[in-house]
Short mmCIF file of C-alpha atoms in Angstrom, two decimals:
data_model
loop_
_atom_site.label_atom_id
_atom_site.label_comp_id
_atom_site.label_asym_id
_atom_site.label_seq_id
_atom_site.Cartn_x
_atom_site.Cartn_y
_atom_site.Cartn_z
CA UNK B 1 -8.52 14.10 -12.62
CA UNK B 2 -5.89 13.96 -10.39
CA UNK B 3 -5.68 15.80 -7.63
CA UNK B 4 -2.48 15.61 -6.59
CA UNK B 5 1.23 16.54 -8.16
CA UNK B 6 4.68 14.17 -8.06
CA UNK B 7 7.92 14.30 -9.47
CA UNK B 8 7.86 12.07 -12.64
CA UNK B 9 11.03 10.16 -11.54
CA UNK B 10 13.45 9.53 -8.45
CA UNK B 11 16.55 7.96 -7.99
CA UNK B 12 17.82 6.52 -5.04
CA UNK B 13 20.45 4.03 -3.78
CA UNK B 14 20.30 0.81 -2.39
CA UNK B 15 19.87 1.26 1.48
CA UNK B 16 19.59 4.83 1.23
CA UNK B 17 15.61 6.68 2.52
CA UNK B 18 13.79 7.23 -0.21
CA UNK B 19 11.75 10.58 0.43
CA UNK B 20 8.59 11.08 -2.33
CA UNK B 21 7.06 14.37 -2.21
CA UNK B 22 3.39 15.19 -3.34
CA UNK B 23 1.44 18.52 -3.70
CA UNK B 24 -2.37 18.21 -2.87
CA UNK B 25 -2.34 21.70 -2.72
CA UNK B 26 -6.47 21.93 -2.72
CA UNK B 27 -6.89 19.16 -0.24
CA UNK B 28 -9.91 18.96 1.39
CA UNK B 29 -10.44 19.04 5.62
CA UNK B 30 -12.36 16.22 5.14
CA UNK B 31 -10.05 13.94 2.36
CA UNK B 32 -7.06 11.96 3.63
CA UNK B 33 -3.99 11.36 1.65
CA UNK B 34 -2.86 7.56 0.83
CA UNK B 35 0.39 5.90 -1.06
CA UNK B 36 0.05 2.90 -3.14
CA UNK B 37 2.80 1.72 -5.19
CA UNK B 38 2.82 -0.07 -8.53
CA UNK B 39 5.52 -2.82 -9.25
CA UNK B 40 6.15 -3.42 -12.70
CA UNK B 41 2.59 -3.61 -14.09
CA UNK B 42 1.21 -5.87 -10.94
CA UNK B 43 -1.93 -4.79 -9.27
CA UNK B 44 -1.42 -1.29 -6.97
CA UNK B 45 -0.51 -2.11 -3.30
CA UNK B 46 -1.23 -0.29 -0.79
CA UNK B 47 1.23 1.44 1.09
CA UNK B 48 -0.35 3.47 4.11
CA UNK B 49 -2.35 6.75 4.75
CA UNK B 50 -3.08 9.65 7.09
CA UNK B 51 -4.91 12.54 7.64
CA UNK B 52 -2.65 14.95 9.45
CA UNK B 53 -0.61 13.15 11.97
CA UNK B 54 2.81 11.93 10.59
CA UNK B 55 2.13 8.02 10.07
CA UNK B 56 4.60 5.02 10.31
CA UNK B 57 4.03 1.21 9.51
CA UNK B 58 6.39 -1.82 8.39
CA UNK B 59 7.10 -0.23 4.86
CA UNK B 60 7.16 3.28 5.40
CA UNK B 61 6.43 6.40 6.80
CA UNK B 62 3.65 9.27 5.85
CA UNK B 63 5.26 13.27 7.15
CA UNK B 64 2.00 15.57 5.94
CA UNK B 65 2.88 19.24 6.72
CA UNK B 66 0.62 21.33 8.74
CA UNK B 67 -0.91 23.23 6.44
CA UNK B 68 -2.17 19.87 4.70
CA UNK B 69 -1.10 20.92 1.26
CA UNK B 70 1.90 18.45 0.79
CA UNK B 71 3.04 15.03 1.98
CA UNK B 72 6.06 12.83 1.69
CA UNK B 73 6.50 9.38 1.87
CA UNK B 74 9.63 7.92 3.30
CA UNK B 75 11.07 4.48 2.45
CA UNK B 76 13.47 4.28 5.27
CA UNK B 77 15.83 1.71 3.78
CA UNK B 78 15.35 1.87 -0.01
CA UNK B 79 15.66 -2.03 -1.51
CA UNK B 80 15.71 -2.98 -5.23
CA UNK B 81 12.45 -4.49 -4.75
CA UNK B 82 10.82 -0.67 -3.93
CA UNK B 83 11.58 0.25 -7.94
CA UNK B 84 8.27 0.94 -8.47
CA UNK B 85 5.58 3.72 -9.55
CA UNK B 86 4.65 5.18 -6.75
CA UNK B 87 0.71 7.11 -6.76
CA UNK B 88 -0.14 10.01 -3.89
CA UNK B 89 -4.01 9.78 -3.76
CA UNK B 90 -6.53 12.03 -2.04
CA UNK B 91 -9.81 10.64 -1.04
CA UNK B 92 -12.93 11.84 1.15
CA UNK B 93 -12.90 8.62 3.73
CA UNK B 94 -16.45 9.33 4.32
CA UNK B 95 -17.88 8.06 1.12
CA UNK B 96 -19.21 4.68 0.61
CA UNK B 97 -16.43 3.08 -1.91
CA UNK B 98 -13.21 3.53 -2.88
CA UNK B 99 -12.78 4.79 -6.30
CA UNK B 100 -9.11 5.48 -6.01
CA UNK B 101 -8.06 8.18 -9.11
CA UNK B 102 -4.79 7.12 -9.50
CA UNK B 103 -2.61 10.04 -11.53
CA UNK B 104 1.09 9.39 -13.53
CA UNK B 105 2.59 9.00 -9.81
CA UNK B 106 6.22 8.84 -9.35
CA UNK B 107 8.56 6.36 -10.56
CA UNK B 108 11.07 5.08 -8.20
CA UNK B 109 14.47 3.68 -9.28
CA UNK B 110 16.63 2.21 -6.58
CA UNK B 111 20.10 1.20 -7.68
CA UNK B 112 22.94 -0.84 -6.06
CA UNK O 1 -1.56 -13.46 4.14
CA UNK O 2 -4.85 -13.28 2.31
CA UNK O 3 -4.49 -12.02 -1.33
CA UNK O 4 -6.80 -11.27 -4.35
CA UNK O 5 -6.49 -13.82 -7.13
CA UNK O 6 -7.44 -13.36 -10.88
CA UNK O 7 -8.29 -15.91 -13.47
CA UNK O 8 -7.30 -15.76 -16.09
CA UNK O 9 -3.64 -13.89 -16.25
CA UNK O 10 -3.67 -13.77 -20.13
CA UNK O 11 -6.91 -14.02 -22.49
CA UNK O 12 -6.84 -13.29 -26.17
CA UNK O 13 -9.99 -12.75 -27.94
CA UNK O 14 -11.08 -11.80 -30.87
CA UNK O 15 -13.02 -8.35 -31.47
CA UNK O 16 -16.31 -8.94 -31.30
CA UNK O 17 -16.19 -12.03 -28.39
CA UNK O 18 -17.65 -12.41 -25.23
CA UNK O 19 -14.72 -12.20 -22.22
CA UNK O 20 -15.32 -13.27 -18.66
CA UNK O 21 -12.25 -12.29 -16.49
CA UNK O 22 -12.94 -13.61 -13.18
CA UNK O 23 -11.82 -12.79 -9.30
CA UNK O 24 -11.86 -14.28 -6.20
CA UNK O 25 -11.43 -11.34 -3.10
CA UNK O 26 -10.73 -11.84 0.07
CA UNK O 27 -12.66 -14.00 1.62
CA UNK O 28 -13.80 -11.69 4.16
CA UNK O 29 -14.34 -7.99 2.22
CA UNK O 30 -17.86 -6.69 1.76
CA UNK O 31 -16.75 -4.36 -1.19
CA UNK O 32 -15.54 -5.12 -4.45
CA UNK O 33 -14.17 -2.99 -7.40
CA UNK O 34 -12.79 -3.66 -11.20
CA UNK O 35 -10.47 -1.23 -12.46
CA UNK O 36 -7.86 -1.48 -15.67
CA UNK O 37 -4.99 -0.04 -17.51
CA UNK O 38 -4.40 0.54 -20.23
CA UNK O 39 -0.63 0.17 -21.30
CA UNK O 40 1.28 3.01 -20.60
CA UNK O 41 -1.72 4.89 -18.82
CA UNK O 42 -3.01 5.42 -15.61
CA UNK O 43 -5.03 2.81 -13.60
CA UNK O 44 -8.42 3.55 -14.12
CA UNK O 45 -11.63 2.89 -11.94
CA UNK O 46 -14.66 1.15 -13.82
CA UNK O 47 -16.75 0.13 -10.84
CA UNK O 48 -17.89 -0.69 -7.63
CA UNK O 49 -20.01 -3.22 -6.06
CA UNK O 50 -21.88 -3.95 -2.97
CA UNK O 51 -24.55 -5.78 -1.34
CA UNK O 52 -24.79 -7.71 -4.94
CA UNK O 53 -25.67 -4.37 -6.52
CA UNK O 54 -23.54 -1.61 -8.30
CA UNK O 55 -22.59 1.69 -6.46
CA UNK O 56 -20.67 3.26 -8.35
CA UNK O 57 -19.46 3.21 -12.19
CA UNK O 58 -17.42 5.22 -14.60
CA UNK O 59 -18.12 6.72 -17.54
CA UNK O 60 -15.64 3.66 -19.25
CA UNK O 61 -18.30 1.25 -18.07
CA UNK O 62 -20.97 1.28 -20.29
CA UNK O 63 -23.80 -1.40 -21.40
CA UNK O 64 -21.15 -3.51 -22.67
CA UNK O 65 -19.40 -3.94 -19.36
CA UNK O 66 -21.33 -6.19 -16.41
CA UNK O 67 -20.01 -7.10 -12.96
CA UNK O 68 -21.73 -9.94 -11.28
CA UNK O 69 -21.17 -11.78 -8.08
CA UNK O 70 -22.58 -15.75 -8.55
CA UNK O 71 -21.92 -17.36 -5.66
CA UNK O 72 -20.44 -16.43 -2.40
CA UNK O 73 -16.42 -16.21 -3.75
CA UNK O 74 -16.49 -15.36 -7.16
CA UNK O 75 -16.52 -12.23 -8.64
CA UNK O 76 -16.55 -11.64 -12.68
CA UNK O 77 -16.41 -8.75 -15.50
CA UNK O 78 -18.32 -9.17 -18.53
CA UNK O 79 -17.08 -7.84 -21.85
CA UNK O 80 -20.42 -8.62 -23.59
CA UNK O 81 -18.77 -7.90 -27.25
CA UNK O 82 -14.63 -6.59 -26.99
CA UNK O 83 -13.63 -3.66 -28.98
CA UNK O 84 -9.51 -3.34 -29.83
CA UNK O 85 -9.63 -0.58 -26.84
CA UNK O 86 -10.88 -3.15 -24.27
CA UNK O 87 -7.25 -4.19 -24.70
CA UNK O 88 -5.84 -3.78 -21.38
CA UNK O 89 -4.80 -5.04 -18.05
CA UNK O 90 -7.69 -5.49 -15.80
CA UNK O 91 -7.25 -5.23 -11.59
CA UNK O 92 -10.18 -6.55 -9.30
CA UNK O 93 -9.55 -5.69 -5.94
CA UNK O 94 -11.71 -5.57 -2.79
CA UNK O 95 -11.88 -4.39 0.33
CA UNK O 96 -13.52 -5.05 3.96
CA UNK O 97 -14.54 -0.94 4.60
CA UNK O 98 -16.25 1.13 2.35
CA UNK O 99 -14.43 4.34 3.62
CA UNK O 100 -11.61 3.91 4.58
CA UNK O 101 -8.65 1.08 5.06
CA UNK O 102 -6.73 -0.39 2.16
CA UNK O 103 -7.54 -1.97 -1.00
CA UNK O 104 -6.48 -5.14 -1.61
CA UNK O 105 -5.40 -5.44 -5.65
CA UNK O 106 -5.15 -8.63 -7.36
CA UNK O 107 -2.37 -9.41 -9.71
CA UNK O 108 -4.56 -8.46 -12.71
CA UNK O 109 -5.94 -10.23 -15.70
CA UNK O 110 -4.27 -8.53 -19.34
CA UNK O 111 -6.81 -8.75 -22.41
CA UNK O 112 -5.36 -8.37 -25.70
CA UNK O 113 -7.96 -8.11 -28.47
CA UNK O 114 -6.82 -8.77 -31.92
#
């Protein structure tokens, strides 16, 4: 299961930052948290990750508190094209493959 | 940019058939994965593969599912005999790291069986 908690459903508008919170409350010291995002029923894309360090990158930014046991993901500039489901996952990035468990996420609506 | 492509985008079989769904990853990545979803569900992981062997599988992936690698770009999923739950849509993806780094989805390949 999932090991991670998100709001079923956010709203945001059109040029506005889009801030997605998620719980990992039981995180591990040795599992890092990534954001992939789900368009319409394409294939997941990967958005970014981190450990504990706040990351940034061209699509968004990754503020994990210091405790570890949340995270949110900022869309600075919220498009139309970011309406998406949106999937906090935890994974140990010291095993061999990437067998992502992707929970319900969040879904994302961004309107004009 | 390099992407993931899947072939076919639709396939409807009858219970019962064979299916092939086939991917071609990025020319480049070591590691390769199938997973699907079911409509309405989560995305699911069925397997991984590396060094033209399996590392990992779920429970979903029994003896009816097989992964195979035939030449040095392809990459297929075997349905050896579809069940109505097989319906679903079905991601490859792939990527260059086994531990870390992003994975690369392709666009998906949905399997309705009637």
């Amino acid at each position: 299961d999932a090991k991670t908690t998100q709001p079923p459903s956010m709203d945001c508008a059109e040029g506005r930052a889009a801030n997605l919170p998620c719980n990992h409350s039981t995180i591990s010291g040795n599992e890092y948290v990534y954001w992939y995002r789900q368009i319409h029923s394409q294939g997941p894309q990967y958005i970014i990750h981190g450990l504990k360090n706040n990351e940034t990158n061209e699509m968004a930014s990754l503020i994990i508190t210091e405790d570890r046991k949340s995270s949110t993901l900022i869309l600075p500039h919220a498009t139309l094209r970011d309406t998406a489901v949106y999937y906090c996952i935890v994974r140990p990035l010291n095993t061999g493959f990437q067998k992502l468990v992707f929970g319900t996420g969040t879904r994302l609506l961004v309107s004009p | 940019e390099p992407e993931v492509t899947q072939t076919p985008s639709h396939q409807v079989t009858q219970m019962g058939q064979e299916v092939i769904l086939r991917c071609v990853p990025i020319s480049n990545h070591l590691y390769f994965y199938w997973y699907r979803q079911i409509l309405g569900q989560k995305v699911e992981f069925l397997v991984s593969f590396y060094n033209n062997e399996i590392s990992e599988k779920s429970e979903i992936f029994d003896d009816q599912f097989s992964v195979e690698r035939p030449d040095g770009s392809n990459f297929t999923l075997k349905i050896r005999s579809t069940k109505l739950e097989d319906s679903a849509m079905y991601f490859c993806a792939s990527s260059y790291t086994g531990g870390g780094g992003e994975l690369f989805f392709g666009e998906g390949s949905r399997l309705t069986v009637l």
